[in-house]
Each structure stands twice: as C-alpha cells, then as structure tokens.
PDB file of C-alpha atoms in Angstrom:
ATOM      1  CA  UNK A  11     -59.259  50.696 121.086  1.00  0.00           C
ATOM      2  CA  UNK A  12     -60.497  47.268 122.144  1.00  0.00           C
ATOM      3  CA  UNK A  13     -59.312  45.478 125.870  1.00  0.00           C
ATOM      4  CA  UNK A  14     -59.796  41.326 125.063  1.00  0.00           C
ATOM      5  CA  UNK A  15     -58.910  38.132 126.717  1.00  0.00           C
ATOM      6  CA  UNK A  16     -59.652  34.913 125.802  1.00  0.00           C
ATOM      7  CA  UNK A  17     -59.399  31.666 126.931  1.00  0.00           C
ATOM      8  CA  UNK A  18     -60.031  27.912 126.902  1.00  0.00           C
ATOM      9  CA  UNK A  19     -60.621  24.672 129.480  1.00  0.00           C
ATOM     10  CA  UNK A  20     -61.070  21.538 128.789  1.00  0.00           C
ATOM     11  CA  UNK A  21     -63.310  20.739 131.839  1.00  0.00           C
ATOM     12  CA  UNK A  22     -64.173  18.034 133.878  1.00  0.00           C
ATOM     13  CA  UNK A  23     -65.586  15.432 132.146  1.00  0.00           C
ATOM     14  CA  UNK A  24     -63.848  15.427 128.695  1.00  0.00           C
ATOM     15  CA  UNK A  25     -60.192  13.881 127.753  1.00  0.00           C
ATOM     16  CA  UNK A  26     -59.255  16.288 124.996  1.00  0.00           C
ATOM     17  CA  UNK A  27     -60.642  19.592 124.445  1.00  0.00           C
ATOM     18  CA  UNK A  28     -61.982  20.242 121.016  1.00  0.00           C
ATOM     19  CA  UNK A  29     -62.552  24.026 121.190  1.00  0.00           C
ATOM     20  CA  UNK A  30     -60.346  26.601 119.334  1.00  0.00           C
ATOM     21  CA  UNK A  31     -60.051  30.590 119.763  1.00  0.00           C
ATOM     22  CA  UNK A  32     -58.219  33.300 117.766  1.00  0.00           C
ATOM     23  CA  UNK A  33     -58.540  36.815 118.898  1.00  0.00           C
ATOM     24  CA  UNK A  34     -56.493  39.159 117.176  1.00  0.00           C
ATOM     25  CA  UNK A  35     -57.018  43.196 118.331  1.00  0.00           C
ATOM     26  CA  UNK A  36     -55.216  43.957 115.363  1.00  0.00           C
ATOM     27  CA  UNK A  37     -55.959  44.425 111.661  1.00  0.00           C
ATOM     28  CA  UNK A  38     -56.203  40.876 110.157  1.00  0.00           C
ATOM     29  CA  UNK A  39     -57.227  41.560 105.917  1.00  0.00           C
ATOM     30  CA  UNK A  40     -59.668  44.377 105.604  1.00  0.00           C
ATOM     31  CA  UNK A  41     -60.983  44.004 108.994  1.00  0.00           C
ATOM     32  CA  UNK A  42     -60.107  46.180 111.732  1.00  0.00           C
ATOM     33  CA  UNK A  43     -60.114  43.034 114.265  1.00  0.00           C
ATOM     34  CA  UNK A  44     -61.052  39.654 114.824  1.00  0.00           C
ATOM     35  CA  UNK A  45     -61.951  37.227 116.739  1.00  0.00           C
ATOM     36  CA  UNK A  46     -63.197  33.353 116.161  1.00  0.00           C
ATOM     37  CA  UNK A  47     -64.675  30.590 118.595  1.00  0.00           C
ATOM     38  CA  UNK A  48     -65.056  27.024 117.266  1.00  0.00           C
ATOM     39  CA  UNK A  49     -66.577  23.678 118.689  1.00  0.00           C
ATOM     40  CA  UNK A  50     -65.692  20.655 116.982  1.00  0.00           C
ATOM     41  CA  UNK A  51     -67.626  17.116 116.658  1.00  0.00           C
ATOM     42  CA  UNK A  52     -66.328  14.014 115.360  1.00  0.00           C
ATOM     43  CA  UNK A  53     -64.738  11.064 117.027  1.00  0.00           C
ATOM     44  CA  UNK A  54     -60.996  10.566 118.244  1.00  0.00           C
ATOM     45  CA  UNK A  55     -58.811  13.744 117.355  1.00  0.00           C
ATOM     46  CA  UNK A  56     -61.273  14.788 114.023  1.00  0.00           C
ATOM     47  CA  UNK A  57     -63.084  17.267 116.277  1.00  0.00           C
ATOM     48  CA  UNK A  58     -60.220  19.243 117.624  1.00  0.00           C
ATOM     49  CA  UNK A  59     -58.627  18.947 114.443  1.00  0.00           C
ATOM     50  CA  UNK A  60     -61.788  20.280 112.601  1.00  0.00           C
ATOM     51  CA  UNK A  61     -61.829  23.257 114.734  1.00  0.00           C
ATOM     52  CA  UNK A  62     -58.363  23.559 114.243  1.00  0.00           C
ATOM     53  CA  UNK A  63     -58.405  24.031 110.511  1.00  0.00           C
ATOM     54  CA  UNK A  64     -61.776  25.396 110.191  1.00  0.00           C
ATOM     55  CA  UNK A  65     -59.745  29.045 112.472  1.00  0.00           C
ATOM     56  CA  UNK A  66     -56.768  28.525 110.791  1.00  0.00           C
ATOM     57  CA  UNK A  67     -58.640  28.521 107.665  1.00  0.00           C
ATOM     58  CA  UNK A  68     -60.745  31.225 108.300  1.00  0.00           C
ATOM     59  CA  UNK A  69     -57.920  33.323 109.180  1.00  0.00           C
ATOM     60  CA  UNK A  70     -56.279  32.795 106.326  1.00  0.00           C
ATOM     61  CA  UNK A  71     -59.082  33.318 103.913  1.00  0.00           C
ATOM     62  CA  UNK A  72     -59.385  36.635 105.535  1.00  0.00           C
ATOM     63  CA  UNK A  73     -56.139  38.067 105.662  1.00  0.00           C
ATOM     64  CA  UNK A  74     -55.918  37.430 101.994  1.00  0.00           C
ATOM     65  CA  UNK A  75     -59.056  38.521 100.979  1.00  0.00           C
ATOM     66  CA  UNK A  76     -59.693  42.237  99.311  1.00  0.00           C
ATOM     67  CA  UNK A  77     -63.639  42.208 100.047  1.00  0.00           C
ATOM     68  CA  UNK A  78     -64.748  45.602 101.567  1.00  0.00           C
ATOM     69  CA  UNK A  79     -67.487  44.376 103.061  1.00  0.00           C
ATOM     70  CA  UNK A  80     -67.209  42.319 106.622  1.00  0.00           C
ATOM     71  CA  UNK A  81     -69.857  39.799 106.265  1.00  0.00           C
ATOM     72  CA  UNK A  82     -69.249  39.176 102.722  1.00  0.00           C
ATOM     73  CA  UNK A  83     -65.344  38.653 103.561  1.00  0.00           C
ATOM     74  CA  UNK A  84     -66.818  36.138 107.143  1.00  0.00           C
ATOM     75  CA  UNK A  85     -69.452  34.120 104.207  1.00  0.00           C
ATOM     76  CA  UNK A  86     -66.423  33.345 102.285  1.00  0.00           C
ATOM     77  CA  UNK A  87     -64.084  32.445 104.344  1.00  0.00           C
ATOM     78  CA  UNK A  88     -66.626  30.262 106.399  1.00  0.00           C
ATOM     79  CA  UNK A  89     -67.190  28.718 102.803  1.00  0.00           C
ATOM     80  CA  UNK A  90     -63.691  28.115 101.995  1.00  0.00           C
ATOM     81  CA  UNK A  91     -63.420  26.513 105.923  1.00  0.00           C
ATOM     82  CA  UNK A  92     -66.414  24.450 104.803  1.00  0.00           C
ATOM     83  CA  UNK A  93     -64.775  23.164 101.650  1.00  0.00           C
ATOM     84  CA  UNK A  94     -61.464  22.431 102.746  1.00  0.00           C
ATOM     85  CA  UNK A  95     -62.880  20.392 106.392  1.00  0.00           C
ATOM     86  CA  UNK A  96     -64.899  18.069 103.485  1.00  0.00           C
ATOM     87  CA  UNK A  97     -61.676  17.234 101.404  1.00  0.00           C
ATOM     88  CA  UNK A  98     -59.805  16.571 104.079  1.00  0.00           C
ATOM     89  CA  UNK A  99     -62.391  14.241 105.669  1.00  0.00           C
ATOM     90  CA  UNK A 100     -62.903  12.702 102.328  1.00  0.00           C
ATOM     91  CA  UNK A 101     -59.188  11.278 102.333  1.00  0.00           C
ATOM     92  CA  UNK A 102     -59.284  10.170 105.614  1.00  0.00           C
ATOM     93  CA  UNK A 103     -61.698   7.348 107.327  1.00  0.00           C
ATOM     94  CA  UNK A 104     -60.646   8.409 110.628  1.00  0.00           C
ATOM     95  CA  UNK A 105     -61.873  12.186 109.687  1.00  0.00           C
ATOM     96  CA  UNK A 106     -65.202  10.895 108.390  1.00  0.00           C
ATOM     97  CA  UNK A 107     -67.585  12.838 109.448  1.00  0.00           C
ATOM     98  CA  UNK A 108     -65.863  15.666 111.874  1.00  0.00           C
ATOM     99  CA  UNK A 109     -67.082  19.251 111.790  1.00  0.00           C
ATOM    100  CA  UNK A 110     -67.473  22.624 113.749  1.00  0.00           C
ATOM    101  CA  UNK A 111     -69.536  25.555 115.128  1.00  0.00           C
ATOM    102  CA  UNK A 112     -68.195  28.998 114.022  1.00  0.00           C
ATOM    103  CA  UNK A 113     -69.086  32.401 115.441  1.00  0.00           C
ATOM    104  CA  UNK A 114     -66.669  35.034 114.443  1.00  0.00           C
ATOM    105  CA  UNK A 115     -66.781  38.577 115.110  1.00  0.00           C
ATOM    106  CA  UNK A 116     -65.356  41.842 114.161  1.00  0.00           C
ATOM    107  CA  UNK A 117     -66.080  45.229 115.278  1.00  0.00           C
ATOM    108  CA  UNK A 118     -64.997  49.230 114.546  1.00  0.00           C
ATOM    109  CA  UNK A 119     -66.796  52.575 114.615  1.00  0.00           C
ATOM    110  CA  UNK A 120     -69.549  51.792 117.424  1.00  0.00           C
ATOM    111  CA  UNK A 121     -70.473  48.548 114.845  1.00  0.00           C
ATOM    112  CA  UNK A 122     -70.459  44.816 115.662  1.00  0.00           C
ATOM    113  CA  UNK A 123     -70.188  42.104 112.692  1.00  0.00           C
ATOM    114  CA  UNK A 124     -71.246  38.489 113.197  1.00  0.00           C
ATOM    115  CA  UNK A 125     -71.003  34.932 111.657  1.00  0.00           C
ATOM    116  CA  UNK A 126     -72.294  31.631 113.115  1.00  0.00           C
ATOM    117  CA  UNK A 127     -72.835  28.456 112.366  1.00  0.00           C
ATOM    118  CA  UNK A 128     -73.644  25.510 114.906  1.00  0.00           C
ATOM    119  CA  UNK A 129     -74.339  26.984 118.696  1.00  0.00           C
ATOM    120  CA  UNK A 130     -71.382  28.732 119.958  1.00  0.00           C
ATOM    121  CA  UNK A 131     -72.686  32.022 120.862  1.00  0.00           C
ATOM    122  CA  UNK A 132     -72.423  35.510 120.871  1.00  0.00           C
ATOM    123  CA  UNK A 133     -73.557  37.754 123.386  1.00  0.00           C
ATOM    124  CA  UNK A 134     -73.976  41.618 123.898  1.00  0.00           C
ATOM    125  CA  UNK A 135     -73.825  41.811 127.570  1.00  0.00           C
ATOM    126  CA  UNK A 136     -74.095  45.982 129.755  1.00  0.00           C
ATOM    127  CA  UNK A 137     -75.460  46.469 133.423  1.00  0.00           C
ATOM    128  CA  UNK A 138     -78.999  46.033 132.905  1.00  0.00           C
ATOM    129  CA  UNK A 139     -79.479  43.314 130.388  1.00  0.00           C
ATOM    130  CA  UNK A 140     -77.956  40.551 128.597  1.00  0.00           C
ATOM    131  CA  UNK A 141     -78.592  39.919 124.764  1.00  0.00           C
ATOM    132  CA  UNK A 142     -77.954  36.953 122.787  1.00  0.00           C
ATOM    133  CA  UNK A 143     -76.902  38.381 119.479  1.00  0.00           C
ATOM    134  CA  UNK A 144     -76.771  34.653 117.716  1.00  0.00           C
ATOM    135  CA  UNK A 145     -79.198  32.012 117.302  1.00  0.00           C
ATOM    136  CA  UNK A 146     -78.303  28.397 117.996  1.00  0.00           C
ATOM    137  CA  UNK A 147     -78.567  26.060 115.145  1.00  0.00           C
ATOM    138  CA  UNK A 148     -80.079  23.246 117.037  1.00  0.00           C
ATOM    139  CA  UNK A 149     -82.851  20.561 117.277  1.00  0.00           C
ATOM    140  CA  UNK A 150     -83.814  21.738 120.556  1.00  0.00           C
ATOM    141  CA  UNK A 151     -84.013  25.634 119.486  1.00  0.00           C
ATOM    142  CA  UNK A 152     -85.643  24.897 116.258  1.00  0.00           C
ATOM    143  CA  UNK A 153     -88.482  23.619 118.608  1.00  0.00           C
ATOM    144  CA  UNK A 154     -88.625  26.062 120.965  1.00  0.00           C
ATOM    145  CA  UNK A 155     -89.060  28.475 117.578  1.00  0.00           C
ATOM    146  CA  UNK A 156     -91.701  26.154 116.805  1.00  0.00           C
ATOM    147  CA  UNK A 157     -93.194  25.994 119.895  1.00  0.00           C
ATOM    148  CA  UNK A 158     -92.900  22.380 120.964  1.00  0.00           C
ATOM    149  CA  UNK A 159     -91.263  22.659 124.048  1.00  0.00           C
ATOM    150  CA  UNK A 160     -90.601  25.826 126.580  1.00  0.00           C
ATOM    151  CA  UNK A 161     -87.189  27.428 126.549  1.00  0.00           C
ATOM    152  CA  UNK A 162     -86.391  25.672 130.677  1.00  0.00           C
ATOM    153  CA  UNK A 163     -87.172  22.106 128.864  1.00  0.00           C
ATOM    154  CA  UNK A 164     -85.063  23.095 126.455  1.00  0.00           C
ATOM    155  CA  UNK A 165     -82.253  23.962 128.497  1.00  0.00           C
ATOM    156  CA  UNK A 166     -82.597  20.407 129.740  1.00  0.00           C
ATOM    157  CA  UNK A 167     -83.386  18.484 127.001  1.00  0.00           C
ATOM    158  CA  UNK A 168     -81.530  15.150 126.182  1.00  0.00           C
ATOM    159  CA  UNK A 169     -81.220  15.997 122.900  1.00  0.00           C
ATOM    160  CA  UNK A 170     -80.139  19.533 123.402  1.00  0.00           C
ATOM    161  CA  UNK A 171     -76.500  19.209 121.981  1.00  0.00           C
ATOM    162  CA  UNK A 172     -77.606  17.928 118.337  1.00  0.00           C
ATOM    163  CA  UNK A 173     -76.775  20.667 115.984  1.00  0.00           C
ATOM    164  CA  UNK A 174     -78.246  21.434 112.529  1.00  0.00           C
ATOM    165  CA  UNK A 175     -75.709  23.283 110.770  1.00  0.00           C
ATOM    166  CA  UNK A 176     -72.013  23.004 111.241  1.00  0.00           C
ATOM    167  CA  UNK A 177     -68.867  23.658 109.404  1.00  0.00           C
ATOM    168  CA  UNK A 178     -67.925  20.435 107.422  1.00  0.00           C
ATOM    169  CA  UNK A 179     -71.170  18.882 107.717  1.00  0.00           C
ATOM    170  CA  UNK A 180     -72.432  19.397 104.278  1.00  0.00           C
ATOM    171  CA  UNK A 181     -71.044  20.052 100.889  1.00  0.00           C
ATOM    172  CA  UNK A 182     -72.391  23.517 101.197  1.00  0.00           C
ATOM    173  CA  UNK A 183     -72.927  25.403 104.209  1.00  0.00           C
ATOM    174  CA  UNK A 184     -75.337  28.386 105.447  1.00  0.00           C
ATOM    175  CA  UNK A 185     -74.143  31.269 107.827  1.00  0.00           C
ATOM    176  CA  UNK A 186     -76.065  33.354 109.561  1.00  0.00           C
ATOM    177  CA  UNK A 187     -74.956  37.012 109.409  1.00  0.00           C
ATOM    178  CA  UNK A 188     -75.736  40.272 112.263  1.00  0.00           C
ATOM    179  CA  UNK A 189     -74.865  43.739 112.145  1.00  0.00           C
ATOM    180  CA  UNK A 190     -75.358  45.083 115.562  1.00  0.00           C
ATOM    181  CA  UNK A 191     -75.031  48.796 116.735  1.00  0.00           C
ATOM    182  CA  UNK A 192     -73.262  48.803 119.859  1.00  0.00           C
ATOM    183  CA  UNK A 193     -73.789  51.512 122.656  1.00  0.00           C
ATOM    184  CA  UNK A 194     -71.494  52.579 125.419  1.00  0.00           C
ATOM    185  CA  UNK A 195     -70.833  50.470 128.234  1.00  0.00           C
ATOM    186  CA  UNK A 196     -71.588  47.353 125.988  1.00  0.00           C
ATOM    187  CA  UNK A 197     -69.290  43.959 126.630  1.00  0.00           C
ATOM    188  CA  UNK A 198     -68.873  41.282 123.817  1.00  0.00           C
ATOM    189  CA  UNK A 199     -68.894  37.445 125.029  1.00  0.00           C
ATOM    190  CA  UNK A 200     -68.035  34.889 122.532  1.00  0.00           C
ATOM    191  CA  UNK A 201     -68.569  31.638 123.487  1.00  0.00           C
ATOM    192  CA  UNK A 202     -68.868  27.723 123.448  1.00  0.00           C
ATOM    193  CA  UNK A 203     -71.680  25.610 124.656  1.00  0.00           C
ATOM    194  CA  UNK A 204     -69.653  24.066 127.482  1.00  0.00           C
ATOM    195  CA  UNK A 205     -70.535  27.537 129.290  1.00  0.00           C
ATOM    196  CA  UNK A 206     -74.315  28.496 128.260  1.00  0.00           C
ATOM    197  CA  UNK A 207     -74.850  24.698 129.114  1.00  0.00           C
ATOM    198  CA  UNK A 208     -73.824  25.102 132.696  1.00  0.00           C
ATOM    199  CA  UNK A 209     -74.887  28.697 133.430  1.00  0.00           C
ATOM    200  CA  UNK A 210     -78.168  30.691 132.593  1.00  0.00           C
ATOM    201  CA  UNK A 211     -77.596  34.198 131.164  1.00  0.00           C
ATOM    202  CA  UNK A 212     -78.559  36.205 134.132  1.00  0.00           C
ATOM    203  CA  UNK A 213     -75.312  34.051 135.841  1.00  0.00           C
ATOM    204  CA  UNK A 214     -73.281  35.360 133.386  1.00  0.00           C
ATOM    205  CA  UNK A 215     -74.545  38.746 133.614  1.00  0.00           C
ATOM    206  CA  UNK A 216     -73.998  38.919 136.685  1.00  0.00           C
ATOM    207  CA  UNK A 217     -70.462  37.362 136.920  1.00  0.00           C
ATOM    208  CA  UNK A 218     -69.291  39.851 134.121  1.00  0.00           C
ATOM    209  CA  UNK A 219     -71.025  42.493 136.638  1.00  0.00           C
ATOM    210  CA  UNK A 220     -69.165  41.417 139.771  1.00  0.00           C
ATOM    211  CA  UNK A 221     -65.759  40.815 138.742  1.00  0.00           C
ATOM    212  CA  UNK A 222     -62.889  43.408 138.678  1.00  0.00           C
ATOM    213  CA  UNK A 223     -61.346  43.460 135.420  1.00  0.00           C
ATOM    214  CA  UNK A 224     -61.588  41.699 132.063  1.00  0.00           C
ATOM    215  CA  UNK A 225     -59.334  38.713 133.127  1.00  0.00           C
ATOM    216  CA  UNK A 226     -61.496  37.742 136.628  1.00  0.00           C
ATOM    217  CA  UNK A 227     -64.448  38.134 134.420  1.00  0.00           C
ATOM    218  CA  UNK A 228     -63.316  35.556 131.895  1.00  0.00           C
ATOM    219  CA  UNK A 229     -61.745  33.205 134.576  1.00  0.00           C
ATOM    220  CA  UNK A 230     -64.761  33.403 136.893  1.00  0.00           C
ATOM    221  CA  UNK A 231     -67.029  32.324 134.036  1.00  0.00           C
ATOM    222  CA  UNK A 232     -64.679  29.151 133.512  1.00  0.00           C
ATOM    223  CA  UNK A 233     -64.346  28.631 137.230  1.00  0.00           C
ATOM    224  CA  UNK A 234     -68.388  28.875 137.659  1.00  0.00           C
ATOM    225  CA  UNK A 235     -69.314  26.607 134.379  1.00  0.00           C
ATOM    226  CA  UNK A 236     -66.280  24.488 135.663  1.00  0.00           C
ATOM    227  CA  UNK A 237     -68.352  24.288 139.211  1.00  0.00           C
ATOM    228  CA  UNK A 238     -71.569  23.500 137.611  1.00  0.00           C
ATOM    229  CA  UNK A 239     -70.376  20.241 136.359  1.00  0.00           C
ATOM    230  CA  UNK A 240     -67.598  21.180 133.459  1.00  0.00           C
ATOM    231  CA  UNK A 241     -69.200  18.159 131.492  1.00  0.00           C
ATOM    232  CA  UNK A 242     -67.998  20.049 128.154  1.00  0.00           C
ATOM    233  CA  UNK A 243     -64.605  21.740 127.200  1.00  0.00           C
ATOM    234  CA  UNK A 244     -65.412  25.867 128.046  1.00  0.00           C
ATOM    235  CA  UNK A 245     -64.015  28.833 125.629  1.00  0.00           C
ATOM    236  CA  UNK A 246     -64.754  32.062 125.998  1.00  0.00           C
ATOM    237  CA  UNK A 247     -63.644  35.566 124.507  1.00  0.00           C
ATOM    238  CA  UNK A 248     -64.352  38.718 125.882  1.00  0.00           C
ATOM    239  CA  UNK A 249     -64.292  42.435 124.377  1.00  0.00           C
ATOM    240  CA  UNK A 250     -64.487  45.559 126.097  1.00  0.00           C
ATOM    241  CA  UNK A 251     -63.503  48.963 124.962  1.00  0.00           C
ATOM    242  CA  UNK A 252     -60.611  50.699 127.103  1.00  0.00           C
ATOM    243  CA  UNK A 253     -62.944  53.378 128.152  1.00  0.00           C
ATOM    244  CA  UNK A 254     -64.463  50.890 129.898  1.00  0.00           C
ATOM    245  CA  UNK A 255     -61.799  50.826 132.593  1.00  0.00           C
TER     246      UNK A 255
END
C-alpha cells in the first residue's frame, strides 16, 4: 500500500502554469499504479496544453493497453503522446512547435519503473542519501557528461533550461527507461524543474527529513523553491509506503 500527494504552483514569476500531474494509487491498465509529471514549452497556451494532452494521453494509452511488461506499456504510450502532440501542432499555427518533459512512474513488489523524457526528475530519496534516479536531457547536462563545465556551473548556467529531448519535439521520440529496486524506508519524489532549479538536493533531503507527514513535506518543498525565487511553475509528487508512518 502506497501513501501519495501531489501537487502543483505556478510560482512567482510565471502567468500560467504549464505543469501537469496524475497520480493514481490505483490500478490504471496492467499497472498496479501510476503516476506522471509533465513540463510543457511552447508559446501562449501550447505549453500547458501540450502537457495537458501528452498525461491525458498517456493515461489513456495505458489503461487500454494489454502489455505485461511496465516499460514496454510507458515506451508506447510515451510514443502514442509523441504522435498525437505532432498532429495536433501540425493543424494549428498557434501550436507550432509546443512540447513536454515526461517522467512517469509505477511501482509494486519492492520494484520502481521509470520513463523520462526532457528534465523533470525522479528521485529516490531515505535518511542518509538522496539519489537521482533520472538523467536530465539537457544542453547543460550533456556537458557536464562531457566534461565541459562542473556540475555548480551547471546549476547556473544561462543556458541550463534548453532541453534535448521532449515529447512533441520530433517525429519520433526516445525514452529513457529504469528499473530500480527499492529498499525500506525509501521515498519517491517526482518532479519539475521549477524545484531542482531553486533547491540543491541535500535541501530537499533534508526538507523531506524535517517535515511531519507526507503533505508538510510536499508543501514545504513548494513553499522553499517558492522562497528561492519561484521563477518557474513547481510540481511535485511524492510516494511513501504506509509503513512508513
């Protein structure tokens, strides 16, 4: 049995908020949960309407589908997101160009399953450490990998918020897939860049540490990232098993 809670701002500096959640604790298709963060680009309305449709679509893929296997049912349905963001944009100029991270997760029997595209994140967070599960599809990580700049300039790099792969970018798209064994005590944290922007992962660690239950842990990380400047709109989902207490 899971405990969750999820929720979205749309901070301080932006005028619409372009992030979209779904957490469902219950069965959704063959899966025995799931949950979904998106970030959408594009100008006007396209970017909340991109992650709009990209969950919906998503969802929908996977409550329909008959695939045993969680990351093969995640690839297609991120696929069928992929295609159906594309057409859409297609027939409409004021669409052009609008896409969408992804990270969706679903987990059962001690296991953790994981999509991404784009640089929402997923994080495996207990007492002593924090783990970042995902990796961020973006200029500035692809040179960090490289080794062009340090991971501190990256965190403060212009150009940090140029993504390589999104949903509805490209005719096709590439996920990246994780299977990841989870031990007791572990916490899940899904989230959007408009929190790892504004706090370092030993802040979250330590706000997931300090607070009393699952809802003060999700609301202090929006209150902190809020605090740090809120200059994006901040989702997060968190996931906890009820032993947890």
């Amino acid at each position: 049995m899971l405990k969750t809670f999820s929720m979205t701002d749309i901070g301080r500096k932006r005028k619409a908020n372009q992030d979209y959640v779904y957490s469902s604790e219950q069965q959704v298709g063959r899966l025995p949960n799931l949950f979904v963060v998106a970030d959408g680009m594009g100008g006007h309305n396209a970017g909340d309407y991109a992650s709009r449709v990209a969950v919906e679509t998503i969802v929908e893929r996977i409550a329909d589908s008959t695939e045993q296997d969680p990351l093969r049912v995640f690839d297609m349905a991120i696929q069928a997101a992929n295609a159906r963001i594309r057409k859409l944009a297609e027939g409409s100029p004021e669409l052009e160009g609008m896409g969408t991270t992804v990270v969706a997760a679903s987990c059962g029997e001690g296991c953790l399953f994981v999509a991404n595209v784009g640089d929402s994140r997923l994080y495996v967070v207990n007492r002593s450490r924090i783990r970042q599960i995902t990796r961020d599809h973006s200029w500035v990580e692809e040179m960090v990998r490289r080794g062009g700049i340090g991971r501190e300039e990256a965190r403060n790099h212009p150009d940090k918020n140029i993504i390589t792969r999104a949903v509805g970018a490209e005719d096709t798209v590439k996920a990246d897939f994780y299977t990841v064994r989870l031990e007791q005590g572990d916490r899940i944290l899904m989230c959007t860049d408009g929190l790892t922007n504004m706090l370092e992962d030993e802040e979250i660690r330590m706000i997931l540490d300090g607070a009393r239950d699952i809802v003060e842990k999700a609301e202090a990380l929006v209150r902190t990232a809020n605090e740090n400047g809120g200059k994006d709109n901040i989702s997060v989902i968190l996931i906890e098993s009820l032993e947890e207490g």
